XYZ file of C-alpha atoms in Angstrom:
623
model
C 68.754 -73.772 -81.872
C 65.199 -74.634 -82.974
C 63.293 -73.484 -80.107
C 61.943 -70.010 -80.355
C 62.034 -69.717 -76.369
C 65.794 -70.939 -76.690
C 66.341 -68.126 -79.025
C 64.805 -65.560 -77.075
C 66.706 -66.561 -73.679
C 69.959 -65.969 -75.529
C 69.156 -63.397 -77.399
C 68.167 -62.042 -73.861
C 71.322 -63.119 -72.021
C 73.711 -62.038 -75.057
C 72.036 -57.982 -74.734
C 72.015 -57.507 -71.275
C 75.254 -59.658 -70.798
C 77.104 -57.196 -73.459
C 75.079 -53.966 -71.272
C 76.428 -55.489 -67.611
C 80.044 -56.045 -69.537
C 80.133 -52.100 -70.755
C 78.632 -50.937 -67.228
C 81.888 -52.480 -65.772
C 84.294 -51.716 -67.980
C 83.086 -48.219 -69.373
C 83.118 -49.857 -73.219
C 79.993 -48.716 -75.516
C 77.581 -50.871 -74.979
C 76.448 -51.168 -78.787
C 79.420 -52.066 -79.840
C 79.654 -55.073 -77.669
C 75.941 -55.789 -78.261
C 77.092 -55.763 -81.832
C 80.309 -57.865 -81.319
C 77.977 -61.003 -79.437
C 75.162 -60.940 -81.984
C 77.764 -61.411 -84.611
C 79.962 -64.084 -82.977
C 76.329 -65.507 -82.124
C 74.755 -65.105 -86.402
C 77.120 -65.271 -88.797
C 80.461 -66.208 -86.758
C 79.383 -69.341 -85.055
C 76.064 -69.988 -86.334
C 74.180 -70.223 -82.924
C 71.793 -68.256 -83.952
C 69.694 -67.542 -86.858
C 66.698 -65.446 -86.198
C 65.498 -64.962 -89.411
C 65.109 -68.784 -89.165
C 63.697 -68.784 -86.273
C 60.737 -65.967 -86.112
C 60.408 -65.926 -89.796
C 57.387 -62.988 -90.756
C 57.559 -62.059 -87.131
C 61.199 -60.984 -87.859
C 59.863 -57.528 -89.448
C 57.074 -56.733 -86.967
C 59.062 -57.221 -83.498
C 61.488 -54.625 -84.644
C 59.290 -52.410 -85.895
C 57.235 -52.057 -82.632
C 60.235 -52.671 -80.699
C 61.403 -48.936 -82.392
C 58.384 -47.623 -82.025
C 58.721 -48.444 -78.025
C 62.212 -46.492 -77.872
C 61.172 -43.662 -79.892
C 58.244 -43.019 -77.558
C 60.452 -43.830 -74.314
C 62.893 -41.202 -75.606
C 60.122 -38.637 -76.552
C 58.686 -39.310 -72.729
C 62.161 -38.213 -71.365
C 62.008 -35.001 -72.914
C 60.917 -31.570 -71.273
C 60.819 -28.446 -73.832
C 61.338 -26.676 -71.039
C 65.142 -27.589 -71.758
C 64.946 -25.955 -74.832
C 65.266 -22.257 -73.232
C 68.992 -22.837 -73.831
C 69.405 -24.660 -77.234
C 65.377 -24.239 -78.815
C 67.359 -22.353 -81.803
C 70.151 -24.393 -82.573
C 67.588 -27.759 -82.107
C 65.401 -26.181 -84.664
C 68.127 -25.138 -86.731
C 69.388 -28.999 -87.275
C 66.012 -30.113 -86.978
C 65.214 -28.148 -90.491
C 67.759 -27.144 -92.212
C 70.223 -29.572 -90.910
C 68.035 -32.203 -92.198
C 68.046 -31.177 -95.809
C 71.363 -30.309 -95.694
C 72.379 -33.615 -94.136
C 70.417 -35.706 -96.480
C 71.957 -34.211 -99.281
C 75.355 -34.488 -98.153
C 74.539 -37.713 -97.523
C 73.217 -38.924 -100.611
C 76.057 -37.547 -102.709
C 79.019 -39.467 -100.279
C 76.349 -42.641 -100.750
C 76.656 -42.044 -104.363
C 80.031 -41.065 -105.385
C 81.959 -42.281 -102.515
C 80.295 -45.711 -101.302
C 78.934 -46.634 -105.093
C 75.562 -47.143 -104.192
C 72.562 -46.649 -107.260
C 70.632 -43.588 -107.050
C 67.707 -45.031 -104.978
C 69.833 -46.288 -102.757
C 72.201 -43.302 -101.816
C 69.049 -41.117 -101.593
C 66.966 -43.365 -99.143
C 70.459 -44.083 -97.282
C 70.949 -40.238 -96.711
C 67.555 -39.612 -95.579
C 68.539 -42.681 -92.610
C 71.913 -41.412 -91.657
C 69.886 -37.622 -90.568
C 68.993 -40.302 -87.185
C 71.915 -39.653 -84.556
C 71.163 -42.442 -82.524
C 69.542 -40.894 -78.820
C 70.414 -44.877 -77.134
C 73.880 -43.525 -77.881
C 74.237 -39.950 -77.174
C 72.493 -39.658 -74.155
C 74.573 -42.589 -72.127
C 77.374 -41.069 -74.013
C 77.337 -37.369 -72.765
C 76.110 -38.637 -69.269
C 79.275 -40.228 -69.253
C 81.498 -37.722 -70.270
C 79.793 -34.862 -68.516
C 79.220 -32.049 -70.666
C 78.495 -28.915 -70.136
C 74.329 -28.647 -70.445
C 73.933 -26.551 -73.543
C 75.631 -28.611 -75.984
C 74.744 -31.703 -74.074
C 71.165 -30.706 -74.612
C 71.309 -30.244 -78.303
C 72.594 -33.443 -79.085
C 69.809 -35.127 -76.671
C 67.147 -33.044 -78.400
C 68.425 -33.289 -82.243
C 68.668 -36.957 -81.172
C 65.105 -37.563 -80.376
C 63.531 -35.022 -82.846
C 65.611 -36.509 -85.876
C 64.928 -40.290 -85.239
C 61.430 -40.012 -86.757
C 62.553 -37.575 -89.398
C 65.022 -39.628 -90.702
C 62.646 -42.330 -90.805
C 59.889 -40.102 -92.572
C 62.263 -39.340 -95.460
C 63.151 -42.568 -95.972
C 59.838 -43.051 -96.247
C 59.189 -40.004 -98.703
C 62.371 -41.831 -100.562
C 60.793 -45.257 -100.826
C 57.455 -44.178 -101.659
C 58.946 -41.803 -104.598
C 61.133 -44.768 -105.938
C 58.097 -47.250 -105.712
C 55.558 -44.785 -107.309
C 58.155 -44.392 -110.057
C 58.990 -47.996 -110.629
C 54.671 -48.341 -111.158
C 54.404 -45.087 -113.212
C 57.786 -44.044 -114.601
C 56.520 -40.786 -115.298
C 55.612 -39.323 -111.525
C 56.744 -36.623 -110.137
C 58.468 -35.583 -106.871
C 55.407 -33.230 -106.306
C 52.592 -36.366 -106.614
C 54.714 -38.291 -103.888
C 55.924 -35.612 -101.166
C 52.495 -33.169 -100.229
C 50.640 -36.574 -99.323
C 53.333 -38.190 -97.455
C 53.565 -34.508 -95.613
C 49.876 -35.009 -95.194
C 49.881 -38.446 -93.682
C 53.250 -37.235 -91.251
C 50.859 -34.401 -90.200
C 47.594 -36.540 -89.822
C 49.662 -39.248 -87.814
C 51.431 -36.907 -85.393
C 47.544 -35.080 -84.365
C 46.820 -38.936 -83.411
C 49.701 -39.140 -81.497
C 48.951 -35.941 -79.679
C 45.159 -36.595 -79.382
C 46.367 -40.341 -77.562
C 48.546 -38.825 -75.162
C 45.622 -35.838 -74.282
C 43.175 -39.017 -74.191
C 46.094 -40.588 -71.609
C 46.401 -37.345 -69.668
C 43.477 -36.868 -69.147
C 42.257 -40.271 -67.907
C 45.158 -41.658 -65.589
C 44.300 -38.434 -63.047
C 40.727 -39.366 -62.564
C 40.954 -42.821 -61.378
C 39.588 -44.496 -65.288
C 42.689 -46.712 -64.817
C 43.591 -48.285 -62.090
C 46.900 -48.530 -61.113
C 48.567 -51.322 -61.701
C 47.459 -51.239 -65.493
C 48.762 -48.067 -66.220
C 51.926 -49.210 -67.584
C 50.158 -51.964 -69.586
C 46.992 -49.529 -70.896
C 50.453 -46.755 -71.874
C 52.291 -49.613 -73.867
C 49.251 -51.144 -75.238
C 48.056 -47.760 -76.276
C 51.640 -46.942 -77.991
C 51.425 -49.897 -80.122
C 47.853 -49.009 -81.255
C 48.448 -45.745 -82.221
C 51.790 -47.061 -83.826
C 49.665 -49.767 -86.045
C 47.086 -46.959 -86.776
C 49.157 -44.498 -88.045
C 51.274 -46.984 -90.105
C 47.903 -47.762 -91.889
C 47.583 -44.481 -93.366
C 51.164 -44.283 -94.435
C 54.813 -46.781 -93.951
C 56.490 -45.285 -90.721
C 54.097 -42.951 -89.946
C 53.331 -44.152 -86.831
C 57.241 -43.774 -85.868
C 56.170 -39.918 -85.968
C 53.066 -40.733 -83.990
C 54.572 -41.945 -81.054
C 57.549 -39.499 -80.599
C 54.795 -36.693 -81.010
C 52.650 -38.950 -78.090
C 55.875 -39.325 -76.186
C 57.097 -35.455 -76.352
C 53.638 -34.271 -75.844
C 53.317 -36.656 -72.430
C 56.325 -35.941 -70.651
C 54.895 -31.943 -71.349
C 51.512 -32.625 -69.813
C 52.634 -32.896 -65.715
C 50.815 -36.099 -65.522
C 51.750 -36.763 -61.703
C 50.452 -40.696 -62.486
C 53.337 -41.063 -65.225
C 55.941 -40.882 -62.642
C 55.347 -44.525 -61.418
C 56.182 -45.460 -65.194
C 58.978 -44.220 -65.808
C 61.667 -46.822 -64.190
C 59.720 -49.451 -65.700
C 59.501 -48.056 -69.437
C 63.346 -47.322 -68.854
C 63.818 -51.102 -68.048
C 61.741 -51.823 -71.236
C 64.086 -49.605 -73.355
C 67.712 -51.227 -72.190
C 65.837 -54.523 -73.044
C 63.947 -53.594 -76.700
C 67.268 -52.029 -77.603
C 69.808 -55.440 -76.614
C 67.279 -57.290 -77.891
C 66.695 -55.603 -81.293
C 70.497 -54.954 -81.641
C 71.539 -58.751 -81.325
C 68.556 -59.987 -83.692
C 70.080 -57.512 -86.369
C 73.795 -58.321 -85.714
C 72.910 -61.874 -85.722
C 70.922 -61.872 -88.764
C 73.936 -60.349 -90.976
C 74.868 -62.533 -94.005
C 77.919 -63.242 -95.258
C 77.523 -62.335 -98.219
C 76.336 -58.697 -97.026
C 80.096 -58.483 -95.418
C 81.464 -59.112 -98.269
C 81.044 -55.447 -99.535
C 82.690 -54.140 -96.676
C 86.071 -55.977 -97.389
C 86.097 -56.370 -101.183
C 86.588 -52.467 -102.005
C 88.054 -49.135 -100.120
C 84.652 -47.329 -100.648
C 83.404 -48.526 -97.330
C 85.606 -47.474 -95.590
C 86.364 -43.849 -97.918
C 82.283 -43.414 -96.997
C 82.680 -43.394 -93.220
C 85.667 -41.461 -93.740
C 83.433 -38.866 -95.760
C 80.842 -38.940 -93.345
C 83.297 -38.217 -90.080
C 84.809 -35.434 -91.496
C 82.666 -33.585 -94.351
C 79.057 -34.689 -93.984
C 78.401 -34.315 -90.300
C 80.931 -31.279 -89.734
C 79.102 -29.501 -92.889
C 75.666 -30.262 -91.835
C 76.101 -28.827 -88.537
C 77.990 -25.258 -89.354
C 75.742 -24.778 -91.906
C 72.510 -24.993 -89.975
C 73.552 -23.188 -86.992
C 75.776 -20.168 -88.925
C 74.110 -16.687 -87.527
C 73.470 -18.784 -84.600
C 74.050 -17.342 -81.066
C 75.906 -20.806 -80.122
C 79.520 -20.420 -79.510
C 82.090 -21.592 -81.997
C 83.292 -24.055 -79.219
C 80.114 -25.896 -78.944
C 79.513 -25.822 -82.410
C 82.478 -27.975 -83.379
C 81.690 -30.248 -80.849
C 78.097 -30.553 -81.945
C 79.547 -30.832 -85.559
C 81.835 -33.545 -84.017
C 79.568 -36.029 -82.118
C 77.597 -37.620 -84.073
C 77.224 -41.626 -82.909
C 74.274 -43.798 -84.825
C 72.554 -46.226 -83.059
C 69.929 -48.881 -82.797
C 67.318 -46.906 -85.271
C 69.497 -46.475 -88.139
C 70.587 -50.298 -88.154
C 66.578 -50.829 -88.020
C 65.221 -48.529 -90.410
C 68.278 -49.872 -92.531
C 67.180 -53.476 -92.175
C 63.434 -52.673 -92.687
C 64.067 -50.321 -96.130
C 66.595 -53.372 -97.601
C 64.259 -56.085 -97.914
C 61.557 -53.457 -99.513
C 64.044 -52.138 -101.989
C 64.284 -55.783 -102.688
C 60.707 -56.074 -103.479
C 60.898 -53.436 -105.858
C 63.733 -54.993 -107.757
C 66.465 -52.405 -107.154
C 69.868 -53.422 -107.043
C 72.606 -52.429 -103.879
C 69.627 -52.679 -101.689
C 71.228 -55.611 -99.476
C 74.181 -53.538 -99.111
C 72.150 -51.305 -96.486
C 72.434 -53.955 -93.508
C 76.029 -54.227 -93.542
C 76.929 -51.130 -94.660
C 74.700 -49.515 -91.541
C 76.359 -51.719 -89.195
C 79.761 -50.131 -90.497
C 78.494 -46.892 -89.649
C 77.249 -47.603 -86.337
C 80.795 -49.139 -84.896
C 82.762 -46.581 -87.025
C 80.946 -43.762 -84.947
C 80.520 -45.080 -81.704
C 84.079 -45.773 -81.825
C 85.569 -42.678 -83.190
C 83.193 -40.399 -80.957
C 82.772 -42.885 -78.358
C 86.521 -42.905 -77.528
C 87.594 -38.881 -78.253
C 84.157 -37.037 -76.901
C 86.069 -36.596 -73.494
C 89.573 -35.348 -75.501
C 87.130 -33.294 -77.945
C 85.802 -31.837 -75.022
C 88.918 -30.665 -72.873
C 90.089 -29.253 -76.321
C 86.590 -27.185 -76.922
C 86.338 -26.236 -73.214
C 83.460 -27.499 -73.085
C 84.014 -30.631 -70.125
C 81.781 -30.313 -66.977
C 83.335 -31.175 -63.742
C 84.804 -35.025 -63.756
C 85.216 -35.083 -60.011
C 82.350 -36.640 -58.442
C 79.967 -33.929 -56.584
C 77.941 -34.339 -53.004
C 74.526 -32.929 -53.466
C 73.508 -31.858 -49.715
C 69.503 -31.721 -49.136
C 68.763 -29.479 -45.894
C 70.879 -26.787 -44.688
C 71.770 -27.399 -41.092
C 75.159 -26.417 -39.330
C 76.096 -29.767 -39.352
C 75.022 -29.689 -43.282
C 77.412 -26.733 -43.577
C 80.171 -27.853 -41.843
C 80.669 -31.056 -43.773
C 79.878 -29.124 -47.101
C 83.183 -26.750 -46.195
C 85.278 -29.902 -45.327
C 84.117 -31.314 -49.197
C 85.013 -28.014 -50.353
C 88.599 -27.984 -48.961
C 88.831 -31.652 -50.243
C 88.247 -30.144 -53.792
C 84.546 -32.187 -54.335
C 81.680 -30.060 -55.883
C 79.077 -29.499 -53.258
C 75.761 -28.253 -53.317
C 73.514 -27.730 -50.582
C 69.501 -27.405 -51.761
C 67.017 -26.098 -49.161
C 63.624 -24.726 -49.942
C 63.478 -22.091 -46.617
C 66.343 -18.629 -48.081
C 66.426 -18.207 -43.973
C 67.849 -21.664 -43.715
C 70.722 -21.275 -46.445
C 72.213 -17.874 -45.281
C 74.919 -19.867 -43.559
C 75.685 -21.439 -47.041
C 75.700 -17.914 -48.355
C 77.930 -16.683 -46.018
C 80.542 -18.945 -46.249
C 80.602 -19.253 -50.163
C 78.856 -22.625 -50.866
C 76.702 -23.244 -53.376
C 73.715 -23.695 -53.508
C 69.842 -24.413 -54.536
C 66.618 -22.174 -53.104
C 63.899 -24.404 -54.023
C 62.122 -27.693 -53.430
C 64.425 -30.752 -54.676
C 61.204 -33.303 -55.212
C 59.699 -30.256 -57.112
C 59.366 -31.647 -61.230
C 60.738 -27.861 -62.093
C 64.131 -28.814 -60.206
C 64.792 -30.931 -63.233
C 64.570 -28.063 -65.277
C 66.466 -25.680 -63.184
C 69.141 -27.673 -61.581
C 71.729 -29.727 -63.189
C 72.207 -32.912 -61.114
C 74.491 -34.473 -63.689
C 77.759 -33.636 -61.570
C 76.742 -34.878 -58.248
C 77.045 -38.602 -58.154
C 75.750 -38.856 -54.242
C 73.144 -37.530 -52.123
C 73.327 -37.186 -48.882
C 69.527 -36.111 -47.164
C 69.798 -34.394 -43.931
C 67.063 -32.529 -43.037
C 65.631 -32.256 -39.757
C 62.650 -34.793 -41.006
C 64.198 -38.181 -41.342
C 61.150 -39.270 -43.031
C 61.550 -36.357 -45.702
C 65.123 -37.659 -45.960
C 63.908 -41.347 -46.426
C 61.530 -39.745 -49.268
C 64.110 -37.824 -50.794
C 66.684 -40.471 -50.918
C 63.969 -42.998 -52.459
C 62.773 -40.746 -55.226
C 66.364 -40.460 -56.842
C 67.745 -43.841 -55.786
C 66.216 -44.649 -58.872
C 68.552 -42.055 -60.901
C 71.919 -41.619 -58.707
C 72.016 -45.258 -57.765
C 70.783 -46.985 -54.032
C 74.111 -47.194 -52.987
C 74.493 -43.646 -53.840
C 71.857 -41.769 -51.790
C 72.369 -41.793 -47.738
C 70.433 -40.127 -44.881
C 70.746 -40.150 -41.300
C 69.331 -42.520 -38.681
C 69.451 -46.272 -39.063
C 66.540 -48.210 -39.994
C 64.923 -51.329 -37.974
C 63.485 -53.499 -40.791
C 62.050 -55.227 -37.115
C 60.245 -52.160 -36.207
C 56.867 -51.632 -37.229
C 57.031 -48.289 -36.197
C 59.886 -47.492 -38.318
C 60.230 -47.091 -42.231
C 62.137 -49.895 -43.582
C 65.441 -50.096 -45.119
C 63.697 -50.870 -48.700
C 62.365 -47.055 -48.526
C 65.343 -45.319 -47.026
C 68.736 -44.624 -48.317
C 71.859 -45.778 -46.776
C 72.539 -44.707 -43.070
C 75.425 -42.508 -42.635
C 77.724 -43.602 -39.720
C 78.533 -47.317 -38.958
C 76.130 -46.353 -35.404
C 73.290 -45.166 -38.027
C 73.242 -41.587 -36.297
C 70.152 -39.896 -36.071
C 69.415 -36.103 -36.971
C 68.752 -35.499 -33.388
C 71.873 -37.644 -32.572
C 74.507 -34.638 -35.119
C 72.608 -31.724 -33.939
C 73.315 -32.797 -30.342
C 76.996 -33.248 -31.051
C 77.335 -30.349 -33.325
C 76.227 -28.154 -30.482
C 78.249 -29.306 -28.098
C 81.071 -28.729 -30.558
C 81.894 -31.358 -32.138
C 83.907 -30.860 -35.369
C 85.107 -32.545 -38.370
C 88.717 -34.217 -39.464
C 90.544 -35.277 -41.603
C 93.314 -37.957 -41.787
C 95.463 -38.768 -45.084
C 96.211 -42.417 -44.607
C 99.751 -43.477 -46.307
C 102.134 -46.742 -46.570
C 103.344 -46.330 -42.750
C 100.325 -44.823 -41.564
C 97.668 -47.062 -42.072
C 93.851 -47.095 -41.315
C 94.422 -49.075 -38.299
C 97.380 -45.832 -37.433
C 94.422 -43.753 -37.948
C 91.367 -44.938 -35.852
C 94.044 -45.484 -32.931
C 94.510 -41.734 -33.012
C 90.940 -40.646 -32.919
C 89.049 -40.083 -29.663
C 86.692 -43.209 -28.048
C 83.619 -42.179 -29.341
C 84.571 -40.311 -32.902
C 82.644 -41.602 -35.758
C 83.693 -41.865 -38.819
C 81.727 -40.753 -41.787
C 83.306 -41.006 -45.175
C 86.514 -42.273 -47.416
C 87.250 -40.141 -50.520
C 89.940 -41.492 -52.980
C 91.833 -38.076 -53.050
C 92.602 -38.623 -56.791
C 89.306 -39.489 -58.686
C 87.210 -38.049 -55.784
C 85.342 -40.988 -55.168
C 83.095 -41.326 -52.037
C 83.102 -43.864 -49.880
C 80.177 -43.449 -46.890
C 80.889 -45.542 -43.306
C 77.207 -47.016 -42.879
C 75.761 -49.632 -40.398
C 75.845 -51.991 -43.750
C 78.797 -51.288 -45.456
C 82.287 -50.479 -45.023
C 84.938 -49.093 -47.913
C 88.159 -50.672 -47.752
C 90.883 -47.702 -46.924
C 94.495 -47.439 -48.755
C 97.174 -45.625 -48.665
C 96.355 -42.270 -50.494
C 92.904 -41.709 -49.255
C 91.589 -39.223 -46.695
C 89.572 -40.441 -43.949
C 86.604 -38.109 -42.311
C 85.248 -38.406 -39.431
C 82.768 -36.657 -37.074
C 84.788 -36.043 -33.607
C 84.190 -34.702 -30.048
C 86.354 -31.592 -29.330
C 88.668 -32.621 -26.121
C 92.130 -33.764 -26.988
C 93.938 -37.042 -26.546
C 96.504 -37.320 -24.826
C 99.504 -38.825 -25.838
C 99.819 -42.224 -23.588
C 95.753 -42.470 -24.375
C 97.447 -42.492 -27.962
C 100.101 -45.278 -27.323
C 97.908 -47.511 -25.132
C 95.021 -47.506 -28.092
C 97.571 -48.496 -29.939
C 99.517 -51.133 -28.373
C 96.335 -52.837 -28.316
C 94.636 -52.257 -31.636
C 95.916 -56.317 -32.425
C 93.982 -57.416 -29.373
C 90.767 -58.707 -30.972
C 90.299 -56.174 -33.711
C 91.805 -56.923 -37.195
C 92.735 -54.848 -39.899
C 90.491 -51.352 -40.962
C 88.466 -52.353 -37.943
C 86.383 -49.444 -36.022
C 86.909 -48.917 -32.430
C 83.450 -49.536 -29.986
C-alpha cells in the first residue's frame, strides 16, 4: 500500500474493527488491536507505516498521547479522591521510586538489558495504562474505592512515568557528551522544566475557563479552539524540555474537569470519540511497525519471558504494599491494587519514542524496547484482564454483577415496580430530589437517592456503575425526555426509557431523537399509569417455561394488561416492551406486566386461547 490515505483507512478500519470485535465478545480490546496491527506489519506485510509517514511517524504519536493524556485528565474529579486521596498519593510518590527501582533491577538482571536501558525501561513501566484499567474495572464492577485508585494512579502516573524517562534519557545523553556529570546537574532542571510546564498547563485551562462562559468562543469551535489549544501547549512545553508537555496537558486536563465549566459538557462525547480513535489508531501503527528482528529477542532466550514473570509477581506486588503500608486501606483492596496492574497504549509509545533516541546516542539493547513493551502489554492485559473478576470474588471486593434499574421520580407507580425488581432480586434505586416524595421508598425499604440526578455533584455522590438502565418517570415527561438524553450518552440509548410515546410527526411534541425509549408497546403516558395505578391496577409476574410459552402467557392476562418488561431470571438482564421494540421471550424468563385488578374467568381463559392462532403468530401481544 503506497497511498498514505489507503494506509490511514485501514489503519482506521483495523482499530475500530478490533474495538467493535471486543465490544461483542467481551475480549480486551488492546490485545486484539495488537493481534490486527501485527498480522497487518510484520505478518503479512500490508502495512508498513514507517514507510509510509516517514518523519511524521514520531510526531502523530506523540500528539496523539498527548490527546489521551489530557482526555483522561478531563475525566477526572478530585472530588473522588475523599476515599482513596492517601493511597493515590502514596503510589503516586513513593510507589514511583519504589517501582522504578524494582523495575530497573528485573530490567537488568532478569531481562539482560545494559544499564541505560533497564533504568529508562523502569522509569516507563511506573505508567499503568488508564485506556486499560478504566474499561477494565467498568467491566468487572468493583467496588468504588479500589476501583478509584487504580483510575487515579492510572492517570497521575502516565506523565510521571514519562517524566523519568525523560530524567533517564537526559542523564544518559548528558553523560555520553560529558562523561563526568552528575545525577545532581541533570535532575533539579528537569524538575524545573516539569514544574514550569505543568503552571502552563494550568494557566491554559484558567485561560479556557474563563473564556468559553462569556461567549469569546462561539460554540461550535469550542471543541476545535480545546484541541487546538492542547496541542499548543503540548508543543510549548516540549520546547523547554522532551515530554514536558505530556505533564502539561494532564495538569490542563485535571485542572479543567475541576473548574465546573458548564460549556465543557458539550465536549465531552466528542473528545471521548477522539480517544477510542487516537488510541486504535496509535496502537495498530506501533503493532504494525514491529520488526522482525525486534521479535527475535522475545523467542531466542527465557529472559523475556522470566521478566514478565518478575514483574507479575515481585515488582508490582512490592511496589504497591510498600507504598501504602500504615495505610488505612484494607488488606483486601490492597492485594488487589497490588494485583491489577494492565499497561497500555502509553507505555508501547513512550517505549517506541525512547528506542530510536537511545539509538541516536549509540547505546546498545535500545531496539529491544519496542518488542519487549509489546510483551508486557499482552502479558498483563491477559493475566489481569482474564482473573480481575476471580481476584475479586476472592478479595471480596466484586460490586453487584446483576444488572441494576435506576428509577428517576418517586411516584406510587415508581414504587410499586421498584418492589416487584426487588422481589426479582435486581438492584433498584429510586432518585428524587423532593424527601416528601421518597417517604414511600423509605417505608418500604428501597433504596434510594435525595438529590437532583442532572446535578454534576451526583457524579460524585452516587455510584451509577451498577445500574445498567434508567427508567425516567417523573410526573414531567419533558424532565424525563431530559433526563433520559443526558445519560443516553453513558448507559447506552437503548438503555434509558421514559413514559409516553413520541410523534416524530408532531410539532408540538419532542421527538424521538431527544427522548428515551417509551415504556409499553401503547407508549403510556405519566397521566395514562397514574390513572391506572389509582384505580388499582397492579403488577405481575409470569415465569414462562417449555410448556408454557409466551403465547400461554399473554392468553392468560386480562384484554387490556400491558406488558412492561422481560428479565432473563439468571443474568438479570432487562428487556423493556416499547412501541419500537420487542425482546424475544424463552423459556426461563419472567414476564411483567402492568394489569387491571378484576379477574378472568376461566372460559374468558380458554376462548383467548383457542384463538391465539387466529391471526396472531408467535410472542405476539393481544389489541
Amino acid at each position: 500500500m503506497e497511498s498514505q490515505a489507503t494506509v490511514i483507512a485501514a489503519i482506521g478500519v483495523l482499530g475500530i474493527g478490533a474495538q467493535w470485535i471486543a465490544w461483542r465478545t467481551g475480549w480486551p480490546a488492546i490485545v486484539l488491536m495488537l493481534l490486527a496491527g501485527f498480522l497487518a506489519g510484520p505478518v503479512l506485510g500490508v502495512l508498513d507505516p514507517e514507510a509510509t509517514f516517514g518523519d511524521l511517524m514520531e510526531p502523530m504519536i506523540s500528539i496523539g498521547v498527548a490527546l489521551i493524556l489530557f482526555e483522561g485528565g478531563l475525566s477526572l474529579d478530585l472530588r473522588e479522591l475523599r476515599h482513596s486521596g492517601s493511597a493515590v498519593w502514596r503510589l503516586a510518590t513513593i510507589g514511583v521510586f519504589v517501582g522504578w527501582f524494582l523495575g530497573a533491577m528485573a530490567g537488568y538482571y532478569v531481562a539482560g538489558l545494559v544499564w541505560p536501558v533497564a533504568v529508562l525501561f523502569g522509569g516507563i513501566l511506573i505508567v499503568t495504562g488508564p485506556t486499560v484499567v478504566i474499561p477494565m474495572l467498568r467491566q468487572a464492577t468493583i467496588q468504588p474505592r479500589p476501583a478509584s485508585i487504580l483510575k487515579w494512579e492510572g492517570i497521575v502516573n502516565d506523565p510521571t512515568g514519562a517524566l523519568c524517562a525523560v530524567i533517564a534519557y537526559e542523564y544518559f545523553r548528558k553523560l555520553a557528551e560529558s562523561p563526568g556529570a552528575s545525577l545532581f546537574e541533570v535532575v533539579p532542571p528537569l524538575i524545573i522544566a516539569a514544574a514550569l510546564s505543568g503552571a502552563i498547563g494550568y494557566a491554559a485551562a484558567r485561560a479556557i475557563a474563563w473564556l468559553f462562559p462569556r461567549g469569546a468562543i462561539p460554540e461550535y469551535l469550542k471543541v476545535p479552539v480545546l484541541f487546538i489549544a492542547v496541542i499548543g501547549v503540548f508543543v510549548l512545553c516540549n520546547s523547554i524540555e522532551h515530554e514536558a508537555g505530556l505533564v502539561a496537558v494532564t495538569v490542563m486536563g485535571i485542572a479543567l474537569a475541576n473548574m465546573n465549566v458548564s460549556s465543557l459538557r458539550s465536549v465531552h462525547p466528542f473528545k471521548e470519540n477522539i480517544a477510542v480513535l487516537l488510541v486504535s489508531g496509535i496502537f495498530i501503527l506501533l503493532a504494525a511497525s514491529l520488526q522482525r528482528e525486534e521479535l527475535a529477542y522475545l523467542q531466542s532466550s527465557w529472559r523475556p519471558l522470566a521478566f514478565i514473570l518478575t514483574l507479575l509477581f515481585l515488582v508490582r506486588p512490592l511496589t504497591v504494599l510498600i507504598s501504602l503500608l500504615g495505610s488505612p486501606i484494607p488488606w483486601n483492596e490492597r492485594l488487589f491494587v497490588a494485583w491489577i496492574a494492565p499497561r497500555g497504549i502509553v507505555l508501547v509509545a513512550i517505549s517506541g519514542l525512547f528506542a530510536l533516541r537511545l539509538g541516536d546516542l549509540n547505546i546498545e539493547g535500545g531496539q529491544l524496547l519496542i518488542g519487549l513493551s509489546f510483551a508486557v502489554v499482552v502479558a498483563t492485559v491477559i493475566a489481569h484482564g482474564f482473573t480481575v473478576n476471580l481476584a475479586a470474588r476472592l478479595l471480596n471486593i466484586k460490586g453487584t454483577t446483576r444488572p441494576g434499574l435506576m428509577i428517576v421520580g418517586s411516584t406510587p407507580w415508581t414504587i410499586a415496580l421498584a418492589k416487584q425488581m426487588q422481589t426479582l432480586k435486581t438492584p433498584v434505586m429510586v432518585a428524587d430530589p423532593s424527601w416528601q416524595r421518597l417517604a414511600p421508598a423509605r417505608r418500604e425499604g428501597i433504596p434510594y437517592y435525595h438529590g437532583e440526578i442532572l446535578n454534576e455533584a451526583t457524579e460524585h455522590n452516587l455510584d451509577l456503575t451498577p445500574y445498567r438502565v434508567m427508567v425516567a418517570a417523573t410526573d414531567n415527561e419533558a424532565y424525563n425526555a431530559l433526563v433520559c438524553n443526558e445519560f443516553a450518552h453513558e448507559i447506552g440509548r437503548d438503555s434509558v426509557y421514559q413514559l409516553g410515546q413520541a410523534e416524530d410527526d408532531d410539532h408540538r411534541k419532542l421527538p424521538e431523537s431527544l427522548r428515551g425509549r417509551a415504556l409499553f408497546e401503547s407508549g403510556f403516558g405519566v397521566t395514562d399509569v397514574n390513572e391506572r395505578q389509582q384505580q388499582g391496577w397492579v403488577f405481575r409476574r409470569t415465569r414462562l417455561t417449555e410448556e408454557y410459552d409466551f403465547d400461554d402467557a399473554v392468553a392468560d392476562l386480562p384484554e387490556d394488561a400491558h406488558l412492561l418488561l422481560l428479565l432473563r431470571e439468571a443474568s438479570g438482564v432487562m428487556r423493556f416492551f416499547t412501541h419500537a421494540a420487542r425482546p424475544e421471550p424463552r423459556a426461563g424468563d419472567i414476564v411483567l406486566s402492568f394489569v387491571p385488578p378484576q379477574a378472568r374467568t376461566t372460559d374468558e381463559v380458554a376462548s383467548r386461547r383457542q384463538g391465539k392462532t387466529g391471526g396472531r403468530g408467535k410472542g405476539a401481544v393481544p389489541a
